Short mmCIF file of C-alpha atoms and ligand atoms in Angstrom, two decimals:
data_model
loop_
_atom_site.label_atom_id
_atom_site.label_comp_id
_atom_site.label_asym_id
_atom_site.label_seq_id
_atom_site.Cartn_x
_atom_site.Cartn_y
_atom_site.Cartn_z
CA UNK V 16 141.95 75.70 83.23
CA UNK V 17 138.77 74.86 84.98
CA UNK V 18 137.76 77.06 87.92
CA UNK V 19 135.52 75.45 90.80
CA UNK V 20 131.95 75.31 90.48
CA UNK V 21 131.87 76.90 93.68
CA UNK V 22 133.14 80.29 92.11
CA UNK V 23 131.99 79.81 88.61
CA UNK V 24 128.47 79.27 90.02
CA UNK V 25 128.49 82.01 92.46
CA UNK V 26 125.95 84.08 90.78
CA UNK V 27 123.55 81.20 90.30
CA UNK V 28 123.47 81.65 86.43
CA UNK V 29 121.30 84.57 86.72
CA UNK V 30 121.64 88.19 86.15
CA UNK V 31 123.53 89.90 88.89
CA UNK V 32 120.92 92.66 89.06
CA UNK V 33 123.33 95.36 88.53
CA UNK V 34 122.25 96.23 84.81
CA UNK V 35 120.91 99.65 85.58
CA UNK V 36 123.66 100.72 87.97
CA UNK V 37 126.08 99.57 85.31
CA UNK V 38 124.47 101.63 82.56
CA UNK V 39 124.22 104.85 84.76
CA UNK V 40 127.84 104.43 85.51
CA UNK V 41 128.64 104.28 81.60
CA UNK V 42 126.55 107.21 81.09
CA UNK V 43 128.51 109.13 83.64
CA UNK V 44 131.61 107.95 82.09
CA UNK V 45 130.45 109.17 78.67
CA UNK V 46 129.77 112.70 79.95
CA UNK V 47 125.94 112.68 80.90
CA UNK V 48 125.14 113.76 84.38
CA UNK V 49 123.00 111.05 86.16
CA UNK V 50 121.20 111.19 89.52
CA UNK V 51 122.27 108.06 91.32
CA UNK V 52 119.75 106.87 93.93
CA UNK V 53 121.30 103.27 93.54
CA UNK V 54 123.86 102.15 96.43
CA UNK V 55 123.75 102.40 99.93
CA UNK V 56 126.76 104.92 100.34
CA UNK V 57 126.33 108.24 102.48
CA UNK V 58 126.50 111.57 100.71
CA UNK V 59 129.18 112.54 103.50
CA UNK V 60 132.40 111.00 103.88
CA UNK V 61 133.88 109.54 107.13
CA UNK V 62 134.10 112.27 109.60
CA UNK V 63 137.74 114.04 110.12
CA UNK V 64 138.33 113.16 113.53
CA UNK V 65 137.84 109.57 113.00
CA UNK V 66 140.47 109.91 109.89
CA UNK V 67 142.82 111.80 112.26
CA UNK V 68 142.63 109.00 114.68
CA UNK V 69 143.43 106.63 111.78
CA UNK V 70 146.32 108.75 111.05
CA UNK V 71 147.40 108.94 114.72
CA UNK V 72 147.32 105.20 114.92
CA UNK V 73 149.20 104.47 111.78
CA UNK V 74 151.81 107.27 112.68
CA UNK V 75 152.15 105.61 116.15
CA UNK V 76 153.07 102.48 114.55
CA UNK V 77 149.94 100.24 114.30
CA UNK V 78 150.93 99.26 110.88
CA UNK V 79 151.97 95.60 111.42
CA UNK V 80 149.91 92.44 111.75
CA UNK V 81 147.10 93.17 114.29
CA UNK V 82 145.58 90.55 116.72
CA UNK V 83 143.32 88.35 114.31
CA UNK V 84 140.01 88.30 116.31
CA UNK V 85 140.44 92.21 116.66
CA UNK V 86 142.03 94.01 118.99
CA UNK V 87 141.07 93.63 122.69
CA UNK V 88 140.07 97.16 123.05
CA UNK V 89 137.95 97.04 119.82
CA UNK V 90 136.43 93.74 120.77
CA UNK V 91 135.53 95.14 124.37
CA UNK V 92 133.95 98.28 122.85
CA UNK V 93 131.57 96.10 120.44
CA UNK V 94 130.89 93.80 123.30
CA UNK V 95 129.78 97.00 125.42
CA UNK V 96 127.71 98.50 122.76
CA UNK V 97 125.79 95.26 122.32
CA UNK V 98 125.14 94.81 125.75
CA UNK V 99 124.22 98.25 126.43
CA UNK V 100 121.78 98.09 123.44
CA UNK V 101 120.50 94.49 123.94
CA UNK V 102 120.84 93.73 127.72
CA UNK V 103 122.40 90.62 126.68
CA UNK V 104 125.62 90.15 128.83
CA UNK V 105 128.41 90.23 126.13
CA UNK V 106 132.37 90.17 126.44
CA UNK V 107 134.92 90.33 124.11
CA UNK V 108 134.87 86.48 123.81
CA UNK V 109 131.61 86.69 122.06
CA UNK V 110 133.20 89.12 119.28
CA UNK V 111 135.34 88.60 116.34
CA UNK V 112 136.36 91.67 114.04
CA UNK V 113 136.06 91.12 110.28
CA UNK V 114 137.01 93.40 107.28
CA UNK V 115 132.95 94.56 106.88
CA UNK V 116 129.72 93.04 107.24
CA UNK V 117 129.98 91.30 103.95
CA UNK V 118 133.21 89.22 105.15
CA UNK V 119 131.16 88.45 108.39
CA UNK V 120 128.09 87.20 106.18
CA UNK V 121 130.32 85.01 104.54
CA UNK V 122 132.08 83.55 107.55
CA UNK V 123 128.85 83.26 109.67
CA UNK V 124 127.70 80.92 106.85
CA UNK V 125 130.97 79.09 106.57
CA UNK V 126 130.73 78.51 110.33
CA UNK V 127 127.16 77.21 110.38
CA UNK V 128 126.67 75.13 107.21
CA UNK V 129 128.41 71.90 105.50
CA UNK V 130 128.91 71.81 101.99
CA UNK V 131 125.43 70.80 100.43
CA UNK V 132 123.34 72.32 103.36
CA UNK V 133 120.59 74.32 102.85
CA UNK V 134 120.74 78.00 103.93
CA UNK V 135 117.63 80.15 104.35
CA UNK V 136 117.19 83.61 103.50
CA UNK V 137 114.38 86.11 103.14
CA UNK V 138 113.09 87.41 99.80
CA UNK V 139 113.42 90.48 99.03
CA UNK V 140 117.19 90.35 100.05
CA UNK V 141 120.34 92.10 99.91
CA UNK V 142 121.76 91.38 96.56
CA UNK V 143 124.94 89.28 97.57
CA UNK V 144 123.12 86.81 99.86
CA UNK V 145 122.75 83.86 97.38
CA UNK V 146 125.95 84.45 96.21
CA UNK V 147 127.68 84.47 99.83
CA UNK V 148 125.83 81.24 100.56
CA UNK V 149 126.75 79.62 97.37
CA UNK V 150 130.43 80.73 98.23
CA UNK V 151 130.57 78.40 101.10
CA UNK V 152 129.17 75.67 99.03
CA UNK V 153 125.87 75.83 100.64
CA UNK V 154 122.54 75.98 98.81
CA UNK V 155 120.51 79.14 99.18
CA UNK V 156 116.68 78.78 99.76
CA UNK V 157 114.55 82.24 99.47
CA UNK V 158 111.57 82.46 101.58
CA UNK V 159 109.38 85.23 100.15
CA UNK V 160 107.98 88.04 102.36
CA UNK V 161 104.90 89.67 100.76
CA UNK V 162 104.13 93.18 99.67
CA UNK V 163 100.72 92.74 101.11
CA UNK V 164 102.40 91.96 104.49
CA UNK V 165 104.72 95.00 104.17
CA UNK V 166 107.34 92.40 103.85
CA UNK V 167 107.27 91.24 107.39
CA UNK V 168 108.08 87.61 107.06
CA UNK V 169 105.39 84.89 107.88
CA UNK V 170 106.74 82.64 110.46
CA UNK V 171 104.45 79.71 108.84
CA UNK V 172 106.21 80.26 105.69
CA UNK V 173 109.90 80.00 107.57
CA UNK V 174 108.60 76.87 109.24
CA UNK V 175 107.42 75.43 106.21
CA UNK V 176 110.75 76.00 104.40
CA UNK V 177 112.79 74.93 107.60
CA UNK V 178 112.87 71.10 107.46
CA UNK V 179 116.51 70.05 106.52
CA UNK V 180 118.03 73.59 106.72
CA UNK V 181 120.84 74.70 108.88
CA UNK V 182 120.38 78.41 108.90
CA UNK V 183 118.21 81.33 108.46
CA UNK V 184 119.48 84.51 107.45
CA UNK V 185 117.36 87.83 108.14
CA UNK V 186 117.96 91.63 107.88
CA UNK V 187 116.15 94.20 109.99
CA UNK V 188 116.26 97.17 109.37
CA UNK V 189 115.87 95.60 105.74
CA UNK V 190 117.82 96.38 102.95
CA UNK V 191 116.13 96.93 100.34
CA UNK V 192 112.66 97.37 101.87
CA UNK V 193 113.29 99.57 104.78
CA UNK V 194 111.27 97.43 106.86
CA UNK V 195 111.97 97.03 110.64
CA UNK V 196 110.76 93.41 111.79
CA UNK V 197 108.12 93.76 114.52
CA UNK V 198 108.52 92.08 117.76
CA UNK V 199 105.98 89.56 116.80
CA UNK V 200 107.65 88.81 113.46
CA UNK V 201 111.18 88.14 115.17
CA UNK V 202 109.38 86.07 117.99
CA UNK V 203 107.83 84.04 115.58
CA UNK V 204 111.14 83.73 113.33
CA UNK V 205 112.90 82.79 116.76
CA UNK V 206 110.22 80.19 117.75
CA UNK V 207 110.83 78.51 114.50
CA UNK V 208 114.72 78.49 114.92
CA UNK V 209 114.35 76.68 117.99
CA UNK V 210 111.61 74.30 116.98
CA UNK V 211 113.58 73.44 113.72
CA UNK V 212 117.31 73.53 115.22
CA UNK V 213 118.21 76.34 112.99
CA UNK V 214 121.31 78.93 113.47
CA UNK V 215 119.83 82.39 112.95
CA UNK V 216 122.22 84.85 111.33
CA UNK V 217 120.90 88.26 111.87
CA UNK V 218 122.35 91.21 109.60
CA UNK V 219 121.79 94.18 111.92
CA UNK V 220 124.28 96.66 110.01
CA UNK V 221 121.33 99.38 109.76
CA UNK V 222 120.71 98.99 113.54
CA UNK V 223 121.23 102.58 114.26
CA UNK V 224 118.58 103.55 111.42
CA UNK V 225 115.22 103.03 112.87
CA UNK V 226 112.73 106.16 112.70
CA UNK V 227 109.98 104.76 114.88
CA UNK V 228 110.41 102.35 117.97
CA UNK V 229 113.71 100.80 118.72
CA UNK V 230 115.63 98.07 116.97
CA UNK V 231 115.32 94.65 118.44
CA UNK V 232 117.97 92.14 118.21
CA UNK V 233 116.77 88.61 117.94
CA UNK V 234 119.91 87.42 120.06
CA UNK V 235 118.00 89.19 123.16
CA UNK V 236 114.81 86.72 122.74
CA UNK V 237 114.64 84.04 125.07
CA UNK V 238 117.04 80.84 124.45
CA UNK V 239 118.38 82.52 121.21
CA UNK V 240 121.83 83.66 122.57
CA UNK V 241 123.41 80.20 121.63
CA UNK V 242 122.04 79.71 118.18
CA UNK V 243 122.36 83.46 116.87
CA UNK V 244 125.11 85.06 115.08
CA UNK V 245 124.79 88.79 114.72
CA UNK V 246 126.66 90.40 111.77
CA UNK V 247 127.27 94.21 112.62
CA UNK V 248 129.44 96.77 110.63
CA UNK V 249 131.00 100.29 110.79
CA UNK V 250 129.94 101.07 107.43
CA UNK V 251 126.36 102.22 107.76
CA UNK V 252 126.20 103.69 111.16
CA UNK V 253 129.51 105.44 110.93
CA UNK V 254 129.85 106.40 107.31
CA UNK V 255 132.79 104.11 107.17
CA UNK V 256 132.24 101.97 104.14
CA UNK V 257 135.61 102.19 102.81
CA UNK V 258 137.37 101.10 106.03
CA UNK V 259 135.83 97.54 105.97
CA UNK V 260 135.36 96.82 109.51
CA UNK V 261 132.58 94.83 111.13
CA UNK V 262 132.05 91.96 113.22
CA UNK V 263 130.22 88.67 114.46
CA UNK V 264 128.80 88.33 117.94
CA UNK V 265 128.11 85.03 118.94
CA UNK V 266 128.64 82.04 121.36
CA UNK V 267 132.18 81.90 122.57
CA UNK V 268 132.89 78.37 120.72
CA UNK V 269 131.85 79.84 117.62
CA UNK V 270 133.85 82.84 117.94
CA UNK V 271 136.85 80.53 118.70
CA UNK V 272 136.29 78.83 115.30
CA UNK V 273 135.58 81.87 113.32
CA UNK V 274 139.09 83.18 114.75
CA UNK V 275 140.62 80.06 112.90
CA UNK V 276 138.88 80.96 109.87
CA UNK V 277 140.10 84.37 110.17
CA UNK V 278 143.32 83.37 110.42
CA UNK V 279 143.18 81.13 107.17
CA UNK V 280 141.46 83.79 105.17
CA UNK V 281 141.77 87.41 105.96
CA UNK V 282 144.44 87.40 108.92
CA UNK V 283 142.41 90.17 110.59
CA UNK V 284 141.69 93.77 109.96
CA UNK V 285 144.52 96.46 109.91
CA UNK V 286 145.44 97.81 113.47
CA UNK V 287 145.00 101.47 112.58
CA UNK V 288 141.36 100.89 111.08
CA UNK V 289 140.55 99.08 114.41
CA UNK V 290 141.79 102.12 116.44
CA UNK V 291 139.76 104.41 114.37
CA UNK V 292 136.65 102.09 114.59
CA UNK V 293 137.17 102.09 118.53
CA UNK V 294 137.50 105.90 118.60
CA UNK V 295 134.28 106.20 116.01
CA UNK V 296 132.15 103.64 118.72
CA UNK V 297 133.76 105.88 121.65
CA UNK V 298 131.64 108.97 120.00
CA UNK V 299 128.33 107.30 121.41
CA UNK V 300 125.03 107.11 120.20
CA UNK V 301 124.60 110.92 119.70
CA UNK V 302 127.24 110.59 116.76
CA UNK V 303 125.35 107.64 115.32
CA UNK V 304 122.08 109.62 115.23
CA UNK V 305 123.87 112.43 113.76
CA UNK V 306 124.89 110.04 110.56
CA UNK V 307 121.38 108.65 110.53
CA UNK V 308 119.58 111.93 110.39
CA UNK V 309 119.70 112.61 106.85
CA UNK V 310 117.87 109.40 106.08
CA UNK V 311 115.22 110.11 108.49
CA UNK V 312 114.65 113.50 107.11
CA UNK V 313 114.68 112.44 103.38
CA UNK V 314 112.13 109.73 104.49
CA UNK V 315 109.79 112.30 105.83
CA UNK V 316 110.22 114.37 102.77
CA UNK V 317 109.41 111.48 100.41
CA UNK V 318 106.27 110.60 102.48
CA UNK V 319 105.32 114.32 101.58
CA UNK V 320 105.82 113.85 98.01
CA UNK V 321 104.56 110.49 97.61
CA UNK V 322 101.40 111.38 99.50
CA UNK V 323 100.38 114.12 96.86
CA UNK V 324 100.25 111.49 94.01
CA UNK V 325 98.49 108.15 93.24
CA UNK V 326 100.88 106.42 90.73
CA UNK V 327 103.69 105.32 93.14
CA UNK V 328 103.19 103.94 96.89
CA UNK V 329 105.63 103.81 99.47
CA UNK V 330 106.33 100.62 101.16
CA UNK V 331 105.38 101.18 105.02
CA UNK V 332 108.92 101.02 106.57
CA UNK V 333 110.63 102.45 109.61
CA UNK V 334 114.36 102.12 108.78
CA UNK V 335 117.50 102.06 106.76
CA UNK V 336 118.62 104.42 104.19
CA UNK V 337 116.31 103.18 101.36
CA UNK V 338 112.65 103.52 99.82
CA UNK V 339 110.88 100.90 98.40
CA UNK V 340 108.22 102.01 95.90
CA UNK V 341 105.66 100.00 94.60
CA UNK V 342 105.22 101.22 90.73
CA UNK V 343 102.66 98.25 89.86
CA UNK V 344 100.19 100.90 88.48
CA UNK V 345 102.25 101.66 85.56
CA UNK V 346 102.03 98.02 84.31
CA UNK V 347 105.81 97.97 84.08
CA UNK V 348 108.22 95.50 85.74
CA UNK V 349 110.68 97.22 88.24
CA UNK V 350 113.37 96.59 85.83
CA UNK V 351 111.71 98.32 82.83
CA UNK V 352 110.57 101.39 84.87
CA UNK V 353 114.13 101.65 86.10
CA UNK V 354 115.57 101.62 82.60
CA UNK V 355 112.79 103.79 81.24
CA UNK V 356 113.43 106.29 83.86
CA UNK V 357 117.31 106.37 83.34
CA UNK V 358 116.62 106.89 79.56
CA UNK V 359 114.06 109.79 79.95
CA UNK V 360 115.49 111.70 83.05
CA UNK V 361 118.91 110.22 83.85
CA UNK V 362 117.68 109.16 87.39
CA UNK V 363 119.07 105.85 88.38
CA UNK V 364 117.14 103.65 90.97
CA UNK V 365 117.19 99.83 91.43
CA UNK V 366 114.84 97.59 90.18
CA UNK V 367 113.01 95.29 92.88
CA UNK V 368 113.91 92.37 90.88
CA UNK V 369 117.51 92.96 91.41
CA UNK V 370 116.77 92.02 95.15
CA UNK V 371 114.66 88.83 94.32
CA UNK V 372 111.26 88.12 92.91
CA UNK V 373 109.36 89.08 96.04
CA UNK V 374 109.97 92.76 95.17
CA UNK V 375 108.76 92.64 91.18
CA UNK V 376 107.14 95.59 90.55
CA UNK V 377 108.92 97.59 92.77
CA UNK V 378 112.07 99.95 92.74
CA UNK V 379 114.39 100.69 95.51
CA UNK V 380 115.35 104.21 95.76
CA UNK V 381 118.64 105.15 98.06
CA UNK V 382 118.20 108.35 100.02
CA UNK V 383 121.87 109.08 99.58
CA UNK V 384 121.87 112.55 97.80
CA UNK V 385 121.17 116.09 99.42
CA UNK V 386 117.85 116.97 100.43
CA UNK V 387 116.85 119.31 97.57
CA UNK V 388 118.03 117.11 94.76
CA UNK V 389 116.53 114.28 96.06
CA UNK V 390 113.31 115.75 96.62
CA UNK V 391 113.55 116.98 92.88
CA UNK V 392 114.48 113.76 91.69
CA UNK V 393 111.50 112.00 93.56
CA UNK V 394 108.85 114.43 92.23
CA UNK V 395 110.38 113.75 88.54
CA UNK V 396 110.12 110.10 89.24
CA UNK V 397 106.43 110.39 90.50
CA UNK V 398 105.54 112.23 87.55
CA UNK V 399 106.96 109.83 85.23
CA UNK V 400 105.02 107.01 86.83
CA UNK V 401 101.71 109.07 86.45
CA UNK V 402 102.43 109.32 82.56
CA UNK V 403 103.20 105.76 82.50
CA UNK V 404 100.16 104.75 84.48
CA UNK V 405 97.50 106.82 82.46
N1 PMP A 518 124.40 93.55 104.90
C1 PMP A 518 123.57 94.46 104.24
C2 PMP A 518 122.07 94.29 104.33
C3 PMP A 518 124.02 95.62 103.48
O1 PMP A 518 123.14 96.58 102.73
C4 PMP A 518 125.53 95.82 103.33
C5 PMP A 518 126.13 96.64 102.37
N2 PMP A 518 125.12 97.28 101.38
C6 PMP A 518 126.12 94.79 103.99
C7 PMP A 518 125.67 93.78 104.81
C8 PMP A 518 127.76 94.76 103.94
O2 PMP A 518 128.09 95.84 104.22
P1 PMP A 518 129.78 95.96 104.78
O3 PMP A 518 130.52 94.91 104.06
O4 PMP A 518 130.33 97.33 104.21
O5 PMP A 518 129.92 95.98 106.17
#
C-alpha cells in the first residue's frame, strides 16, 4: 500500500546524517569500546529527588488522563519562569505543555503554516528541523549562517529569503554551533519578522546553558509577543531527556488552537511526569546552574587544549553542550574526518554536514562525557587533525 508523500518524503531524500553515529553504535554492539561525543545527552541521569516526586505522584494516583494543555500548576510554573527570566507578562493561558521540545517544534509549525507554505530556518540546524517542517506539509527553506560570522545569521539574508514565507525558526543557544545570538542579531531578525509578517518560532531548549552574558528571548523584544512561539523543554535544563516534557509559550489564541491540536494528537503528557517537572522547576535557577556547570567547565578545558595547537579551531561560542570545530586545515570534509577518526581512534563525533551545508568542514563534539575522558579524547582528536593537515 502506498504511504503519503508527507511521511515517505520526511527526510527529503538525502542522508539522515546519522551514519557515523550508527557505525559507532554498531562497533559498540560488536564489542569495540567507542568514546561517544555524538548526541546531546548528559552524562548524569535525572536527579533522584525528581524521580522520587515522579514516583510519589504516580503512587498518589496521578496516572489517569491528565489535563490536555498541561496541569494548571505546571503551566503556572512555566509561565512564572518565563516571566521572571524575560520580564514579559505571561500566564498559564500562554502555555501549552507538550511531550518534549520536539513535539513542540512540530506543533508550532502545524500552527503557523498551511500545506505548501514556506517555513524558514537557519543552517547549521538541529538535524530534525527540515523533517519537522515537511511533517506538517510545509516547505523547509534554509538560510545559511556563515563560519566567517561565527554563525550569527545576517538579517539581510533572512530578509532576502522571507518574501512569501510564513515562519522563521531560530535556535539560540544553538545546536550544533554553541553560538548564542547577540542582541543585534535578534533585533535584526525581529525587525525582519515584523516587516515581512513572519511568525518567529524560537527554540530555547538550551536557555540555561549560557556561559557569557545572558540568554535573550526574542519574545521580549518590542512588538514580538504576538508573533513569537517559544519552544522550551525540561530535557537539557533539568537532565530529563527521557521524561518527554516541554512546552510552547505564545499568544493566548495560538495556545487555544495548540490545545485542540494536542487533543487530537498526543492527548497531553502523563500527570506524574508533569508533577515531577513542576517539582524540578521549583528547585530554581541554582539547580539549573548545577546541571549546566559540567558543560561550561568542559568548554574551558577545550579552549585550553585547542589553544595549544593549530590544526583545529574552535568556533567562538558561549553556550549549549557542544563544541563546533573547524577542521578545514586537514583538507577533509567533516564526514571524512569523523569516519577516519572513528576508525583510527574509536572516537565518535558528528560531521558538520549532518547539520546542513553551512557547517561543512566542521565537526560537532558533544561535551557529554566525564572531564578527564573528554580532555583525553579532544587531545587525541587534535593530534589526529595535526597529522592529517601536514
Ligand atoms: N531543539 C534542539 C535544538 C535540540 O537540540 C533538541 C534535542 N537535542 C530538541 C529541540 C528537542 O529536545 P526534546 O524533545 O528532548 O525537548
